[in-house]
CSV table of C-alpha atoms and ligand atoms in Angstrom, one decimal:
chain,number,residue,atom,x,y,z
A,1,MET,CA,22.4,-5.3,4.1
A,2,ASN,CA,24.7,-2.3,3.8
A,3,ASP,CA,25.8,-1.7,0.2
A,4,LYS,CA,25.0,-5.5,-0.6
A,5,HIS,CA,24.4,-5.5,-4.8
A,6,ILE,CA,21.5,-7.6,-5.8
A,7,LEU,CA,20.7,-8.0,-9.5
A,8,LEU,CA,16.9,-8.4,-9.4
A,9,ILE,CA,15.6,-10.5,-12.3
A,10,ILE,CA,12.3,-9.3,-13.1
A,11,SER,CA,10.4,-11.9,-15.0
A,12,GLY,CA,6.6,-11.6,-16.3
A,13,GLY,CA,4.1,-12.7,-13.9
A,14,ILE,CA,1.4,-10.8,-12.0
A,15,ALA,CA,3.0,-11.0,-8.9
A,16,ALA,CA,5.6,-8.4,-10.4
A,17,VAL,CA,3.3,-5.8,-9.3
A,18,LYS,CA,4.6,-6.4,-5.8
A,19,LEU,CA,8.0,-5.4,-7.3
A,20,PRO,CA,8.0,-2.0,-6.7
A,21,GLY,CA,7.3,-2.5,-2.8
A,22,LEU,CA,10.1,-5.2,-2.6
A,23,ILE,CA,12.6,-2.8,-4.1
A,24,ARG,CA,11.9,0.3,-1.3
A,25,LYS,CA,11.6,-2.0,1.2
A,26,LEU,CA,15.7,-4.0,0.3
A,27,SER,CA,16.7,-0.2,-0.5
A,28,ALA,CA,15.3,1.0,2.9
A,29,GLN,CA,17.9,-1.9,4.4
A,30,GLY,CA,20.7,-0.2,2.2
A,31,ALA,CA,21.0,-2.7,-0.4
A,32,ARG,CA,21.8,-1.6,-4.0
A,33,VAL,CA,19.6,-2.9,-6.5
A,34,THR,CA,20.1,-3.6,-10.1
A,35,PRO,CA,16.8,-4.7,-12.4
A,36,VAL,CA,16.7,-6.7,-15.1
A,37,LEU,CA,13.7,-6.7,-17.0
A,38,THR,CA,12.5,-9.8,-19.3
A,39,GLN,CA,10.3,-8.4,-22.1
A,40,SER,CA,7.2,-10.3,-20.6
A,41,GLY,CA,8.2,-8.5,-16.9
A,42,ALA,CA,7.7,-5.3,-18.7
A,43,GLN,CA,4.2,-5.8,-19.4
A,44,PHE,CA,3.2,-6.0,-15.7
A,45,VAL,CA,5.9,-3.0,-14.4
A,46,THR,CA,7.5,-0.4,-16.5
A,47,PRO,CA,11.1,0.0,-16.6
A,48,LEU,CA,10.6,4.0,-15.7
A,49,SER,CA,8.7,3.2,-12.4
A,50,ILE,CA,12.0,0.4,-11.6
A,51,ALA,CA,14.6,2.4,-12.5
A,52,ALA,CA,13.2,5.2,-10.4
A,53,LEU,CA,12.8,3.2,-7.4
A,54,ALA,CA,16.0,1.2,-7.2
A,55,ARG,CA,17.6,4.9,-8.0
A,56,SER,CA,19.4,2.5,-11.2
A,57,LYS,CA,19.4,1.7,-15.0
A,58,VAL,CA,17.5,-1.1,-15.8
A,59,TYR,CA,19.0,-3.9,-17.6
A,60,THR,CA,16.1,-5.3,-20.3
A,61,GLU,CA,18.4,-6.1,-23.9
A,62,LEU,CA,21.0,-8.7,-24.3
A,63,PHE,CA,22.7,-7.2,-27.4
A,64,ASP,CA,22.5,-3.4,-26.5
A,65,LEU,CA,25.5,-2.2,-27.7
A,66,THR,CA,26.3,0.9,-25.3
A,67,GLU,CA,25.1,-1.6,-22.2
A,68,GLU,CA,27.8,-3.9,-23.7
A,69,ALA,CA,30.4,-0.6,-23.7
A,70,GLN,CA,29.3,0.0,-20.1
A,71,MET,CA,29.1,-3.2,-18.7
A,72,GLY,CA,29.5,-6.5,-20.6
A,73,HIS,CA,26.8,-9.2,-19.6
A,74,ILE,CA,29.3,-11.1,-18.0
A,75,GLU,CA,30.8,-8.3,-15.8
A,76,LEU,CA,26.8,-7.3,-14.9
A,77,SER,CA,26.2,-11.2,-14.0
A,78,ARG,CA,29.0,-11.3,-11.4
A,79,ALA,CA,29.0,-7.6,-10.4
A,80,ALA,CA,26.3,-8.8,-8.0
A,81,ASP,CA,26.8,-10.3,-4.7
A,82,LEU,CA,23.0,-12.2,-5.3
A,83,ILE,CA,20.8,-12.7,-8.1
A,84,LEU,CA,17.5,-12.7,-7.4
A,85,VAL,CA,14.6,-13.5,-9.6
A,86,ALA,CA,11.2,-12.3,-8.7
A,87,PRO,CA,9.1,-13.5,-9.7
A,88,ALA,CA,10.3,-16.7,-11.3
A,89,THR,CA,7.6,-18.0,-13.7
A,90,ALA,CA,7.5,-21.7,-15.0
A,91,GLN,CA,9.1,-20.2,-18.2
A,92,VAL,CA,12.0,-19.1,-16.4
A,93,MET,CA,12.7,-22.1,-13.9
A,94,ALA,CA,12.6,-24.4,-16.7
A,95,LYS,CA,15.4,-22.2,-18.9
A,96,MET,CA,17.7,-21.7,-15.9
A,97,ALA,CA,17.1,-26.2,-15.5
A,98,GLN,CA,18.1,-26.2,-19.0
A,99,GLY,CA,21.1,-24.1,-19.2
A,100,MET,CA,19.1,-22.3,-21.8
A,101,ALA,CA,20.3,-18.3,-22.6
A,102,ASP,CA,18.5,-16.9,-25.2
A,103,ASP,CA,17.7,-13.2,-23.7
A,104,LEU,CA,19.8,-10.9,-21.2
A,105,ALA,CA,17.9,-13.0,-18.2
A,106,SER,CA,18.8,-16.7,-18.9
A,107,THR,CA,22.3,-15.5,-20.4
A,108,LEU,CA,23.3,-13.6,-16.9
A,109,LEU,CA,22.1,-16.7,-15.4
A,110,LEU,CA,24.1,-19.1,-16.8
A,111,ALA,CA,26.9,-17.2,-16.6
A,112,THR,CA,26.6,-16.3,-13.2
A,113,ASP,CA,28.8,-17.8,-10.3
A,114,THR,CA,27.3,-15.5,-7.5
A,115,PRO,CA,24.7,-17.2,-5.6
A,116,VAL,CA,20.8,-17.5,-7.0
A,117,MET,CA,17.3,-17.2,-5.2
A,118,ILE,CA,14.1,-17.5,-7.1
A,119,ALA,CA,10.5,-16.7,-5.5
A,120,PRO,CA,8.1,-18.8,-8.0
A,121,SER,CA,5.0,-17.5,-9.1
A,122,MET,CA,2.4,-19.6,-10.9
A,123,ASN,CA,-0.5,-21.3,-11.3
A,124,VAL,CA,-1.1,-24.1,-9.0
A,125,ARG,CA,-1.5,-26.6,-11.6
A,126,MET,CA,1.8,-25.6,-13.4
A,127,TRP,CA,3.5,-25.4,-9.8
A,128,GLN,CA,2.1,-28.9,-9.0
A,129,HIS,CA,3.0,-29.9,-12.8
A,130,PRO,CA,6.2,-33.2,-12.6
A,131,ALA,CA,7.9,-30.7,-14.9
A,132,THR,CA,7.9,-28.0,-12.7
A,133,GLN,CA,8.9,-29.6,-9.8
A,134,ARG,CA,11.8,-31.8,-11.9
A,135,ASN,CA,12.9,-28.2,-12.7
A,136,LEU,CA,12.9,-27.3,-9.1
A,137,LYS,CA,14.7,-30.2,-8.0
A,138,ARG,CA,17.9,-29.4,-10.7
A,139,LEU,CA,17.7,-26.2,-9.9
A,140,GLN,CA,17.8,-26.9,-5.9
A,141,ASP,CA,20.7,-29.5,-6.4
A,142,ASP,CA,22.2,-26.6,-8.8
A,143,GLY,CA,22.5,-24.8,-5.4
A,144,VAL,CA,19.6,-22.7,-5.9
A,145,GLN,CA,17.5,-21.3,-3.2
A,146,LEU,CA,14.1,-21.5,-3.1
A,147,ILE,CA,11.5,-18.5,-1.2
A,148,GLY,CA,8.0,-19.7,-1.0
A,149,PRO,CA,5.7,-20.1,-2.9
A,150,ASN,CA,2.7,-19.6,-0.6
A,151,ASP,CA,-0.3,-21.3,-0.7
A,152,GLY,CA,-3.3,-18.8,-1.6
A,153,GLU,CA,-5.9,-17.2,-3.8
A,154,MET,CA,-4.6,-16.7,-7.3
A,155,ALA,CA,-5.0,-13.7,-9.6
A,156,CYS,CA,-6.9,-16.4,-11.8
A,157,GLY,CA,-9.3,-17.2,-9.1
A,158,GLU,CA,-7.9,-20.8,-8.3
A,159,TYR,CA,-6.3,-21.2,-4.3
A,160,GLY,CA,-3.1,-23.6,-3.8
A,161,PRO,CA,0.4,-23.3,-3.8
A,162,GLY,CA,2.3,-21.1,-6.7
A,163,ARG,CA,1.7,-17.5,-4.8
A,164,MET,CA,4.7,-16.0,-4.9
A,165,ALA,CA,6.4,-15.1,-1.5
A,166,GLU,CA,5.4,-11.7,0.0
A,167,ALA,CA,7.8,-8.5,-0.3
A,168,ASP,CA,8.6,-9.1,3.8
A,169,GLU,CA,9.1,-13.0,3.2
A,170,ILE,CA,11.6,-12.4,0.7
A,171,LEU,CA,13.3,-9.4,2.1
A,172,ALA,CA,13.9,-11.6,5.4
A,173,GLN,CA,15.2,-14.7,3.2
A,174,VAL,CA,17.3,-12.3,1.2
A,175,ALA,CA,18.4,-10.7,4.3
A,176,GLY,CA,19.1,-13.7,6.3
A,177,PHE,CA,21.1,-14.9,3.2
A,178,PHE,CA,24.0,-11.7,3.7
A,179,ARG,CA,23.9,-12.2,7.7
A,180,SER,CA,27.0,-13.8,9.4
A,181,GLY,CA,27.0,-15.4,12.7
A,182,PRO,CA,26.6,-18.5,14.7
A,183,LEU,CA,23.2,-19.3,13.4
A,184,ALA,CA,23.7,-18.0,9.6
A,185,GLY,CA,21.9,-20.6,7.5
A,186,ARG,CA,19.8,-22.1,10.2
A,187,HIS,CA,15.9,-21.6,10.4
A,188,VAL,CA,14.2,-20.7,13.5
A,189,LEU,CA,10.5,-20.6,14.0
A,190,VAL,CA,9.4,-18.2,17.0
A,191,THR,CA,5.6,-17.7,18.6
A,192,SER,CA,5.0,-15.1,20.0
A,193,GLY,CA,2.4,-12.6,21.6
A,194,PRO,CA,-1.4,-13.5,22.8
A,195,THR,CA,-4.0,-14.9,20.5
A,196,HIS,CA,-7.3,-13.5,20.3
A,197,GLU,CA,-10.2,-16.0,20.4
A,198,PRO,CA,-13.3,-14.5,19.3
A,199,ILE,CA,-16.4,-14.6,21.0
A,200,ASP,CA,-18.8,-12.6,18.1
A,201,PRO,CA,-17.5,-10.4,15.6
A,202,VAL,CA,-16.5,-7.8,18.2
A,203,ARG,CA,-15.3,-9.4,21.1
A,204,TYR,CA,-12.9,-11.9,22.1
A,205,ILE,CA,-11.1,-13.5,24.7
A,206,ALA,CA,-7.1,-12.4,25.4
A,207,ASN,CA,-4.8,-12.2,27.5
A,208,ARG,CA,-2.0,-10.0,29.3
A,209,SER,CA,0.5,-10.7,27.1
A,210,SER,CA,2.8,-7.5,24.9
A,211,GLY,CA,5.1,-9.8,23.0
A,212,ALA,CA,7.9,-8.2,24.2
A,213,GLN,CA,9.6,-11.4,25.0
A,214,GLY,CA,8.7,-13.0,21.5
A,215,ALA,CA,10.4,-10.2,19.8
A,216,ALA,CA,12.9,-9.6,21.6
A,217,LEU,CA,14.0,-13.6,21.2
A,218,ALA,CA,13.3,-13.1,17.6
A,219,THR,CA,15.6,-10.2,17.3
A,220,ALA,CA,18.6,-11.7,19.1
A,221,LEU,CA,18.0,-15.1,16.9
A,222,ARG,CA,18.1,-12.6,13.6
A,223,ASP,CA,21.2,-10.6,14.8
A,224,LEU,CA,23.1,-14.1,15.5
A,225,GLY,CA,22.3,-14.8,11.9
A,226,ALA,CA,19.2,-16.9,12.0
A,227,LEU,CA,16.2,-17.2,9.2
A,228,VAL,CA,13.6,-16.1,11.6
A,229,SER,CA,10.0,-16.9,11.1
A,230,PHE,CA,7.9,-15.0,13.4
A,231,VAL,CA,4.3,-16.4,13.8
A,232,THR,CA,2.5,-13.5,16.0
A,233,GLY,CA,-0.6,-13.1,17.8
A,234,PRO,CA,-2.0,-9.5,18.1
A,235,ALA,CA,0.4,-8.4,20.3
A,236,ARG,CA,1.1,-4.9,21.4
A,237,VAL,CA,5.1,-4.7,21.1
A,238,PRO,CA,5.9,-4.4,17.0
A,239,PRO,CA,7.8,-7.1,15.1
A,240,PRO,CA,11.4,-6.5,14.3
A,241,SER,CA,12.8,-5.7,10.9
A,242,GLY,CA,14.5,-8.4,9.0
A,243,VAL,CA,12.4,-11.4,10.1
A,244,GLU,CA,9.6,-13.1,8.4
A,245,VAL,CA,6.5,-11.9,10.1
A,246,HIS,CA,3.4,-14.1,10.3
A,247,PRO,CA,0.5,-12.6,11.7
A,248,VAL,CA,-2.4,-14.7,13.1
A,249,GLN,CA,-5.5,-13.9,15.7
A,250,THR,CA,-6.1,-17.5,16.9
A,251,ALA,CA,-4.6,-20.5,18.4
A,252,GLN,CA,-5.7,-22.8,15.5
A,253,GLU,CA,-4.5,-20.5,12.7
A,254,MET,CA,-1.0,-20.1,15.1
A,255,LEU,CA,-0.6,-23.9,14.5
A,256,ALA,CA,-1.7,-24.2,11.4
A,257,VAL,CA,1.0,-21.5,10.4
A,258,VAL,CA,3.4,-23.3,12.1
A,259,GLU,CA,3.1,-26.4,10.8
A,260,ARG,CA,3.4,-25.3,7.3
A,261,LEU,CA,6.5,-24.0,8.4
A,262,LEU,CA,7.9,-26.8,9.5
A,263,PRO,CA,10.9,-28.6,9.3
A,264,VAL,CA,12.9,-25.7,10.9
A,265,ASP,CA,16.0,-25.9,13.0
A,266,ALA,CA,14.9,-25.1,16.0
A,267,ALA,CA,11.4,-23.8,17.7
A,268,ILE,CA,10.7,-21.3,20.0
A,269,CYS,CA,7.1,-21.0,21.6
A,270,ALA,CA,7.4,-17.9,23.7
A,271,ALA,CA,3.5,-17.2,22.7
A,272,ALA,CA,0.9,-17.3,25.4
A,273,VAL,CA,-1.6,-19.3,23.9
A,274,ALA,CA,-5.2,-19.1,24.9
A,275,ASP,CA,-5.8,-22.4,26.4
A,276,TRP,CA,-9.8,-22.2,25.5
A,277,ARG,CA,-11.4,-21.1,22.4
A,278,VAL,CA,-15.4,-20.5,22.5
A,279,GLU,CA,-17.1,-22.9,21.4
A,280,GLY,CA,-19.3,-22.0,18.5
A,281,ALA,CA,-18.4,-18.2,18.4
A,282,HIS,CA,-21.9,-16.1,17.3
A,283,ALA,CA,-21.4,-14.7,13.8
A,284,GLN,CA,-23.3,-11.6,14.6
A,285,LYS,CA,-22.7,-9.5,18.0
A,286,ILE,CA,-24.6,-10.7,20.9
A,287,LYS,CA,-27.2,-8.4,22.1
A,288,LYS,CA,-28.2,-8.0,25.6
A,289,ASN,CA,-31.1,-10.3,26.4
A,290,PRO,CA,-34.5,-7.8,27.7
A,291,SER,CA,-35.0,-10.3,30.1
A,292,GLY,CA,-31.7,-9.9,31.8
A,293,ASP,CA,-30.5,-13.5,30.9
A,294,PHE,CA,-26.5,-14.1,30.5
A,295,PRO,CA,-25.2,-15.1,27.8
A,296,ILE,CA,-23.5,-18.2,28.4
A,297,LEU,CA,-20.5,-19.6,26.7
A,298,GLU,CA,-19.3,-23.1,26.0
A,299,PHE,CA,-15.2,-23.6,25.3
A,300,ALA,CA,-13.5,-26.0,23.5
A,301,GLU,CA,-10.0,-27.0,24.4
A,302,ASN,CA,-7.4,-25.3,22.2
A,303,PRO,CA,-4.6,-27.4,20.4
A,304,ASP,CA,-1.4,-27.6,22.6
A,305,ILE,CA,1.2,-25.8,19.8
A,306,LEU,CA,4.5,-26.8,21.6
A,307,ALA,CA,3.4,-30.2,22.6
A,308,LEU,CA,2.4,-30.9,19.1
A,309,VAL,CA,6.0,-29.6,17.4
A,310,SER,CA,7.8,-31.7,20.2
A,311,ALA,CA,5.8,-34.9,18.8
A,312,HIS,CA,5.4,-34.0,15.3
A,313,ASP,CA,7.4,-35.8,12.6
A,314,LEU,CA,9.2,-32.7,11.4
A,315,ARG,CA,10.3,-32.3,14.9
A,316,PRO,CA,13.0,-29.5,15.3
A,317,GLN,CA,16.5,-30.4,17.0
A,318,LEU,CA,15.9,-28.0,19.6
A,319,VAL,CA,12.2,-27.1,20.9
A,320,VAL,CA,11.7,-24.8,23.9
A,321,GLY,CA,8.7,-23.9,25.7
A,322,PHE,CA,8.1,-20.9,27.9
A,323,ALA,CA,6.5,-21.4,31.2
A,324,ALA,CA,4.2,-18.8,32.7
A,325,GLU,CA,3.4,-19.6,36.1
A,326,THR,CA,1.9,-17.7,39.5
A,327,GLU,CA,2.9,-20.5,42.2
A,328,ASN,CA,5.5,-23.0,42.6
A,329,VAL,CA,7.1,-21.9,39.6
A,330,ILE,CA,10.1,-24.4,39.3
A,331,GLY,CA,8.0,-27.6,40.3
A,332,ASN,CA,5.2,-26.9,37.7
A,333,ALA,CA,7.2,-25.7,34.9
A,334,ALA,CA,9.5,-29.0,35.2
A,335,GLN,CA,6.4,-30.9,34.9
A,336,LYS,CA,5.4,-29.2,31.6
A,337,LEU,CA,8.8,-30.1,30.5
A,338,LEU,CA,7.8,-33.4,30.7
A,339,ARG,CA,4.1,-33.2,29.5
A,340,LYS,CA,5.0,-31.3,26.2
A,341,GLY,CA,8.1,-33.0,25.5
A,342,CYS,CA,10.4,-30.2,24.5
A,343,ASP,CA,13.8,-30.2,25.3
A,344,TRP,CA,14.5,-26.9,27.1
A,345,ILE,CA,11.2,-25.1,29.6
A,346,VAL,CA,11.9,-21.1,30.5
A,347,ALA,CA,10.1,-20.6,33.1
A,348,ASN,CA,9.0,-17.4,34.6
A,349,ASP,CA,6.7,-15.9,37.7
A,350,VAL,CA,3.9,-13.7,35.9
A,351,THR,CA,2.1,-13.0,39.5
A,352,PRO,CA,1.2,-9.2,38.4
A,353,GLN,CA,3.3,-8.0,41.8
A,354,THR,CA,6.2,-9.4,39.7
A,355,GLY,CA,5.2,-6.7,36.4
A,356,ILE,CA,6.6,-9.3,34.2
A,357,MET,CA,4.0,-9.9,32.1
A,358,GLY,CA,3.6,-7.0,29.7
A,359,GLY,CA,6.4,-5.4,31.3
A,360,ALA,CA,10.3,-5.0,30.4
A,361,HIS,CA,12.4,-7.0,32.6
A,362,ASN,CA,11.8,-10.7,33.4
A,363,LYS,CA,13.6,-13.2,35.7
A,364,VAL,CA,14.2,-16.5,34.3
A,365,THR,CA,14.4,-20.3,35.4
A,366,LEU,CA,16.1,-22.4,32.3
A,367,ILE,CA,14.9,-25.8,32.6
A,368,ASP,CA,16.4,-28.8,30.8
A,369,ALA,CA,17.1,-32.2,31.5
A,370,ASP,CA,20.0,-31.5,32.8
A,371,GLY,CA,18.7,-29.9,35.7
A,372,THR,CA,17.6,-26.1,36.5
A,373,GLU,CA,19.7,-22.6,36.1
A,374,ILE,CA,18.5,-19.7,37.9
A,375,TRP,CA,19.2,-16.4,35.8
A,376,ASP,CA,19.3,-12.6,38.0
A,377,GLU,CA,16.9,-10.6,36.6
A,378,MET,CA,17.2,-8.4,33.6
A,379,PRO,CA,15.7,-6.8,30.2
A,380,LYS,CA,13.7,-9.0,28.2
A,381,THR,CA,16.5,-8.2,25.7
A,382,ASP,CA,19.6,-9.4,27.7
A,383,VAL,CA,17.3,-12.3,28.3
A,384,ALA,CA,16.9,-13.0,24.6
A,385,ARG,CA,20.3,-12.5,23.7
A,386,ARG,CA,21.2,-14.6,26.7
A,387,LEU,CA,19.2,-17.3,25.2
A,388,ALA,CA,19.9,-16.8,21.3
A,389,LEU,CA,23.6,-17.4,22.5
A,390,ARG,CA,22.3,-20.8,24.2
A,391,ILE,CA,20.5,-21.6,21.4
A,392,ALA,CA,23.6,-21.2,18.7
A,393,ASP,CA,25.9,-23.3,20.8
A,394,ASP,CA,23.3,-26.1,21.1
A,395,LEU,CA,22.8,-26.0,17.4
A,396,THR,CA,26.4,-26.1,16.6
B,401,LIG,N1,1.8,-23.4,24.8
B,401,LIG,C1,1.1,-23.8,23.2
B,401,LIG,N2,-0.2,-24.0,22.7
B,401,LIG,C2,-1.4,-23.9,23.3
B,401,LIG,C3,-0.8,-23.1,25.0
B,401,LIG,C4,0.6,-23.1,25.3
B,401,LIG,O1,2.0,-23.9,22.0
B,401,LIG,N3,-1.7,-24.0,23.5
B,401,LIG,C5,3.2,-23.2,24.3
B,401,LIG,C6,3.1,-21.6,25.4
B,401,LIG,O2,3.5,-21.3,24.0
B,401,LIG,C7,4.8,-21.8,26.4
B,401,LIG,C8,4.0,-23.0,26.6
B,401,LIG,O3,3.3,-24.0,25.7
B,401,LIG,O4,5.8,-21.9,25.4
B,401,LIG,C9,3.6,-22.9,28.1
B,401,LIG,O5,2.6,-22.3,28.1
B,401,LIG,P1,1.6,-21.9,29.4
B,401,LIG,O6,0.4,-21.1,29.5
B,401,LIG,O7,2.9,-21.9,30.7
B,401,LIG,O8,1.7,-23.6,29.7
B,401,LIG,P2,-0.4,-24.5,29.1
B,401,LIG,O9,0.2,-25.2,28.9
B,401,LIG,O10,-1.3,-23.5,29.0
B,401,LIG,O11,-0.9,-25.2,30.9
B,401,LIG,P3,-1.1,-24.4,32.2
B,401,LIG,O12,-2.4,-22.9,31.6
B,401,LIG,O13,-2.4,-25.1,32.4
B,401,LIG,O14,-0.5,-23.7,33.2
């Protein structure tokens, strides 16, 4: 986002308290942020703190003659590369949809020819109200891009959609907007890392996946311009910057997030999802039994996320799975392609001698309906780049 200029309109919602964090992250990515604070926004954050973080003057009043002398509101509305409204309250959305111009923020939004993104934030009933949904539709028809809102607990104590997207999600969408490349404007979902299936509050079942291949893929897709939603179990390799990170622990949580993110253009399931979870995980730590009896764990099968996405009503245009095998790699992987109903399978041999699981290199075979392609051994980052280019080719 080096030197990209963002006009950030902060309206009056409790989510405005997340704005200092967002401004810090945007600035850290090289963006230049010019803040506009509405009167009600100033009830939640102070102009002084926002100015200090953005290292910029904060604009508040429409008819400030000094400001008009320095930079008129028409010029201010057009000088930016992007206008971001966060939080966007029901009131601001209604004014935008109606084309009202009764304060600085709404006047800028009406006067501009710059792309606009909004991150709504409001009570669940207000969000679901037909008037707000009508306004939203009108705004989207006008080309305004939507970020969130998320489901969650609200400051008012209710639960549901209306919670402003987190700073990282906003950052990822803004970064995606500025990106160019063959995947610009495309939304790709990547699952990654292991899952942890609890036995009791302190113990869990896991596997050796480091999340390295998934993180490398998310990075490569991001670098080709995609908006990447990265759904990751507790991995050793940290998630890349500039992607939308959704941390989860269990397979069931991973499925819930994945389904919520659909529709997307492509889904790449690189996670090493645990096939089983412990049926009725204990609420308290299991204690050693003085009589020497061992605890007996019963298992239940986890949902197969890849198979469910492949058969989903909102199936992405491209669905890619991985096959971690320890024997008959190509034969087993080819069967997996059919069984899961995905478009491609990336097969690899994870016997400990290969050092692939948890290591930095990978040797993969790509299987699709047309046949089998054996790739040389290479760093996971190179596998990721090659795969991302192939995905871009397929989607464009
Ligand atoms: N996968 C998934 N959900 C699961 C299990 C696997 O989404 N519950 C996905 C993985 O992300 C990977 C592919 O399915 O893309 C294959 O995973 P793998 O562990 O190799 O296969 P399994 O389906 O678990 O089959 P098996 O363990 O019998 O080899």
